[in-house]
Amino acid sequence: IKHPLQNTWTLWYYEPDRNKSWEESQREITSFDTAEDFWSKEKFLFMRSLYNHIKTASELRQGCDYSMFKQGIRPMWEDDQNKCGGRWLINLDKKQRTTDLDNFWLEILLCMIGEAFNEYSDDVCGAVVNVRPKGDKLGIWTSNADCADSVMEIGRKLKERLRITSKTTMGYQVHKDTMIKAGSQTKNTYTL
Ligand code: M7G
């Protein structure tokens, strides 16, 4: 028998396409609800697989994203579960694409499917990896930016699991602020 997960998770892929809107360029790849299915799909995404058209995060073309969200939550600010939420953002420097990106992404996925955030796991919506020339980004999205206890506990757990040193700061940004930022940097509502 397979080991059921608490939630069903969906993987999404974003590739920029000038003929489509941002939303239309988000594609669902696959969903899974057992540990075994996660690991079999994980092979495609994180190890060098038989199928060379599917890549690890660090091998994606710059400008592309992977997202993994609970089933029924779209990886966008507009979704009902995201619209009052925000994200813990980890900005990587360019060198970390080869050293840290795939490891951090996998660890974030494992935290999510393992419901590692204890009583706050329900507030986690999903996570996104953005592969960008300026430096890659990892974000873990939560549903309620006003719930400081939940946001801080999720952030602390994440920092611990990724073994991010206390020198590095992590910021939590409210989606409503990100949406309207227009070029400038979004302010951090919480930091760790
Ligand atoms: P990004 O890909 O999060 O970061 O946002 P980047 O600036 O490092 O590439 C790039 C652009 O994608 C935004 O300015 C929006 O136009 C669009 N975009 C990103 N997100 C996460 C959303 C979203 O949730 N909803 C919508 N409608 N557009 C988004």
Tab-separated table of C-alpha atoms and ligand atoms in Angstrom:
chain	number	residue	atom	x	y	z
A	1	ILE	CA	0.000	0.000	0.000
A	2	LYS	CA	1.066	3.536	-0.712
A	3	HIS	CA	1.463	6.162	1.993
A	4	PRO	CA	-1.232	8.812	1.634
A	5	LEU	CA	-0.331	12.464	2.097
A	6	GLN	CA	-2.507	14.822	4.093
A	7	ASN	CA	-3.132	16.879	0.960
A	8	THR	CA	-3.163	16.413	-2.789
A	9	TRP	CA	-0.514	18.609	-4.454
A	10	THR	CA	-0.327	19.977	-7.981
A	11	LEU	CA	2.830	20.935	-9.850
A	12	TRP	CA	2.727	23.882	-12.242
A	13	TYR	CA	5.147	25.148	-14.842
A	14	TYR	CA	5.371	28.709	-16.115
A	15	GLU	CA	7.162	29.686	-19.300
A	16	PRO	CA	7.008	33.244	-20.642
A	17	ASP	CA	5.096	33.494	-23.925
A	18	ARG	CA	4.563	36.880	-25.515
A	19	ASN	CA	1.359	35.669	-27.153
A	20	LYS	CA	-0.267	34.724	-23.859
A	21	SER	CA	-1.114	36.443	-20.603
A	22	TRP	CA	0.843	35.546	-17.478
A	23	GLU	CA	-2.083	33.508	-16.181
A	24	GLU	CA	-2.512	31.589	-19.432
A	25	SER	CA	1.176	30.689	-19.355
A	26	GLN	CA	0.781	28.735	-16.103
A	27	ARG	CA	0.384	25.065	-16.929
A	28	GLU	CA	-0.554	22.201	-14.629
A	29	ILE	CA	1.924	19.357	-14.974
A	30	THR	CA	0.724	16.708	-12.558
A	31	SER	CA	-0.885	16.005	-9.177
A	32	PHE	CA	-0.137	13.406	-6.525
A	33	ASP	CA	-1.423	12.385	-3.110
A	34	THR	CA	0.947	9.665	-1.916
A	35	ALA	CA	4.585	9.761	-0.840
A	36	GLU	CA	5.446	7.150	-3.470
A	37	ASP	CA	3.914	9.189	-6.275
A	38	PHE	CA	5.744	12.284	-5.099
A	39	TRP	CA	9.076	10.476	-5.303
A	40	SER	CA	8.357	9.017	-8.714
A	41	LYS	CA	7.442	12.444	-10.073
A	42	GLU	CA	10.280	13.991	-8.138
A	43	LYS	CA	12.683	11.937	-10.217
A	44	PHE	CA	11.555	13.788	-13.278
A	45	LEU	CA	11.974	17.152	-11.694
A	46	PHE	CA	15.025	16.962	-9.509
A	47	MET	CA	17.300	14.232	-10.680
A	48	ARG	CA	18.658	13.830	-14.151
A	49	SER	CA	15.913	11.790	-15.647
A	50	LEU	CA	15.403	9.587	-18.663
A	51	TYR	CA	13.243	12.302	-20.077
A	52	ASN	CA	15.557	15.139	-20.898
A	53	HIS	CA	12.730	17.489	-21.786
A	54	ILE	CA	11.828	17.730	-18.107
A	55	LYS	CA	14.385	19.624	-16.136
A	56	THR	CA	15.475	20.296	-12.591
A	57	ALA	CA	14.788	23.836	-11.356
A	58	SER	CA	18.406	24.857	-11.923
A	59	GLU	CA	18.217	23.628	-15.509
A	60	LEU	CA	15.126	25.633	-16.416
A	61	ARG	CA	15.498	28.400	-18.918
A	62	GLN	CA	15.781	31.783	-17.184
A	63	GLY	CA	12.373	33.382	-16.870
A	64	CYS	CA	10.620	30.087	-16.060
A	65	ASP	CA	9.033	28.940	-12.776
A	66	TYR	CA	7.902	25.782	-11.066
A	67	SER	CA	5.143	25.968	-8.471
A	68	MET	CA	3.660	23.358	-6.199
A	69	PHE	CA	0.326	24.167	-4.584
A	70	LYS	CA	-2.384	22.320	-2.747
A	71	GLN	CA	-4.946	20.987	-5.180
A	72	GLY	CA	-7.548	23.620	-5.953
A	73	ILE	CA	-5.273	26.605	-5.245
A	74	ARG	CA	-3.915	28.309	-8.372
A	75	PRO	CA	-0.334	29.634	-8.060
A	76	MET	CA	-1.451	33.249	-8.319
A	77	TRP	CA	-2.279	36.192	-6.079
A	78	GLU	CA	-5.866	36.250	-7.355
A	79	ASP	CA	-6.816	32.850	-5.952
A	80	ASP	CA	-9.208	33.044	-2.982
A	81	GLN	CA	-6.659	31.263	-0.789
A	82	ASN	CA	-3.848	33.645	-1.764
A	83	LYS	CA	-5.546	37.005	-2.041
A	84	CYS	CA	-5.163	37.889	1.672
A	85	GLY	CA	-1.804	36.171	1.937
A	86	GLY	CA	1.840	36.674	1.166
A	87	ARG	CA	5.108	34.835	0.813
A	88	TRP	CA	8.351	34.208	2.612
A	89	LEU	CA	10.927	35.122	0.010
A	90	ILE	CA	14.424	33.739	-0.251
A	91	ASN	CA	16.596	35.617	-2.727
A	92	LEU	CA	19.540	33.580	-3.895
A	93	ASP	CA	22.668	35.063	-5.360
A	94	LYS	CA	23.736	33.904	-8.805
A	95	LYS	CA	26.310	31.418	-7.537
A	96	GLN	CA	23.674	29.579	-5.508
A	97	ARG	CA	21.934	28.244	-8.616
A	98	THR	CA	24.508	25.459	-8.792
A	99	THR	CA	25.052	24.963	-5.059
A	100	ASP	CA	21.678	25.490	-3.369
A	101	LEU	CA	18.703	25.972	-5.678
A	102	ASP	CA	17.663	22.348	-6.282
A	103	ASN	CA	18.388	21.340	-2.680
A	104	PHE	CA	16.371	24.213	-1.219
A	105	TRP	CA	13.479	23.565	-3.602
A	106	LEU	CA	13.360	19.887	-2.723
A	107	GLU	CA	13.535	20.652	0.999
A	108	ILE	CA	10.648	23.124	0.681
A	109	LEU	CA	8.545	20.511	-1.121
A	110	LEU	CA	9.352	17.940	1.565
A	111	CYS	CA	8.356	20.400	4.306
A	112	MET	CA	5.048	20.973	2.559
A	113	ILE	CA	4.056	17.392	1.777
A	114	GLY	CA	5.186	16.330	5.264
A	115	GLU	CA	3.054	19.087	6.846
A	116	ALA	CA	6.146	20.238	8.742
A	117	PHE	CA	4.561	23.456	9.997
A	118	ASN	CA	2.503	21.682	12.657
A	119	GLU	CA	-0.717	23.485	13.526
A	120	TYR	CA	0.040	26.091	10.858
A	121	SER	CA	0.381	23.691	7.937
A	122	ASP	CA	-3.180	24.514	6.879
A	123	ASP	CA	-2.086	28.117	6.232
A	124	VAL	CA	0.498	27.013	3.667
A	125	CYS	CA	-0.812	27.322	0.106
A	126	GLY	CA	2.228	26.315	-1.898
A	127	ALA	CA	5.685	27.338	-3.072
A	128	VAL	CA	7.270	28.860	-6.162
A	129	VAL	CA	10.762	28.808	-7.644
A	130	ASN	CA	11.596	31.622	-10.087
A	131	VAL	CA	14.699	31.137	-12.235
A	132	ARG	CA	15.951	34.612	-13.093
A	133	PRO	CA	19.117	36.167	-14.526
A	134	LYS	CA	19.342	38.617	-11.605
A	135	GLY	CA	19.248	35.783	-9.079
A	136	ASP	CA	16.790	32.980	-8.439
A	137	LYS	CA	13.954	33.243	-5.910
A	138	LEU	CA	12.131	30.781	-3.713
A	139	GLY	CA	8.828	31.692	-2.151
A	140	ILE	CA	6.537	29.885	0.229
A	141	TRP	CA	3.029	31.225	0.067
A	142	THR	CA	0.683	31.416	3.047
A	143	SER	CA	-2.985	32.307	3.115
A	144	ASN	CA	-3.258	34.928	5.832
A	145	ALA	CA	-0.731	37.742	6.055
A	146	ASP	CA	-2.448	39.173	9.163
A	147	CYS	CA	-1.886	36.046	11.202
A	148	ALA	CA	1.536	36.903	12.641
A	149	ASP	CA	1.859	33.728	14.739
A	150	SER	CA	1.333	31.535	11.743
A	151	VAL	CA	3.542	33.550	9.392
A	152	MET	CA	6.414	33.668	11.901
A	153	GLU	CA	6.212	29.995	12.829
A	154	ILE	CA	6.210	28.938	9.180
A	155	GLY	CA	9.176	31.233	8.505
A	156	ARG	CA	11.136	29.950	11.494
A	157	LYS	CA	10.573	26.334	10.500
A	158	LEU	CA	11.595	27.050	6.926
A	159	LYS	CA	14.780	28.799	7.999
A	160	GLU	CA	15.633	25.891	10.274
A	161	ARG	CA	14.932	23.198	7.686
A	162	LEU	CA	16.889	24.975	4.940
A	163	ARG	CA	19.665	25.694	7.452
A	164	ILE	CA	19.678	29.324	6.457
A	165	THR	CA	22.146	31.058	8.751
A	166	SER	CA	21.069	33.874	11.016
A	167	LYS	CA	23.214	36.241	8.926
A	168	THR	CA	20.836	35.864	5.994
A	169	THR	CA	17.530	37.657	6.368
A	170	MET	CA	14.317	36.365	4.958
A	171	GLY	CA	11.420	38.715	4.274
A	172	TYR	CA	7.661	38.165	4.189
A	173	GLN	CA	5.857	40.210	1.575
A	174	VAL	CA	2.117	40.697	1.335
A	175	HIS	CA	0.780	39.846	-2.151
A	176	LYS	CA	-1.337	43.012	-2.198
A	177	ASP	CA	1.903	45.020	-1.899
A	178	THR	CA	3.724	42.934	-4.517
A	179	MET	CA	0.853	43.379	-6.971
A	180	ILE	CA	1.195	47.152	-7.012
A	181	LYS	CA	4.949	47.481	-6.597
A	182	ALA	CA	5.547	48.668	-10.201
A	183	GLY	CA	9.307	48.316	-10.462
A	184	SER	CA	10.319	49.219	-6.940
A	185	GLN	CA	11.058	46.641	-4.245
A	186	THR	CA	8.176	45.324	-2.166
A	187	LYS	CA	8.499	46.119	1.530
A	188	ASN	CA	8.897	43.298	4.037
A	189	THR	CA	5.982	43.033	6.454
A	190	TYR	CA	7.882	40.503	8.595
A	191	THR	CA	11.557	39.562	8.671
A	192	LEU	CA	13.505	36.689	10.166
B	1	M7G	P1	7.523	37.330	-11.018
B	1	M7G	O1	7.630	36.253	-12.020
B	1	M7G	O2	6.967	36.932	-9.697
B	1	M7G	O3	8.960	37.961	-10.709
B	1	M7G	O4	6.634	38.511	-11.570
B	1	M7G	P2	10.081	38.642	-11.659
B	1	M7G	O5	9.744	40.111	-11.679
B	1	M7G	O6	11.354	38.395	-10.962
B	1	M7G	O7	10.025	38.004	-12.996
B	1	M7G	C1	6.769	39.024	-12.863
B	1	M7G	C2	5.437	39.487	-13.391
B	1	M7G	O8	4.591	38.342	-13.585
B	1	M7G	C3	4.631	40.390	-12.487
B	1	M7G	O9	4.999	41.737	-12.588
B	1	M7G	C4	3.235	40.153	-13.012
B	1	M7G	O10	3.026	40.852	-14.220
B	1	M7G	C5	3.252	38.665	-13.316
B	1	M7G	N1	2.779	37.900	-12.158
B	1	M7G	C6	3.521	37.274	-11.225
B	1	M7G	N2	2.710	36.679	-10.321
B	1	M7G	C7	3.144	35.901	-9.183
B	1	M7G	C8	1.430	36.939	-10.689
B	1	M7G	C9	0.161	36.573	-10.136
B	1	M7G	O11	0.042	35.895	-9.126
B	1	M7G	N3	-0.930	37.017	-10.820
B	1	M7G	C10	-0.815	37.775	-11.961
B	1	M7G	N4	-1.928	38.187	-12.555
B	1	M7G	N5	0.363	38.122	-12.488
B	1	M7G	C11	1.489	37.712	-11.866
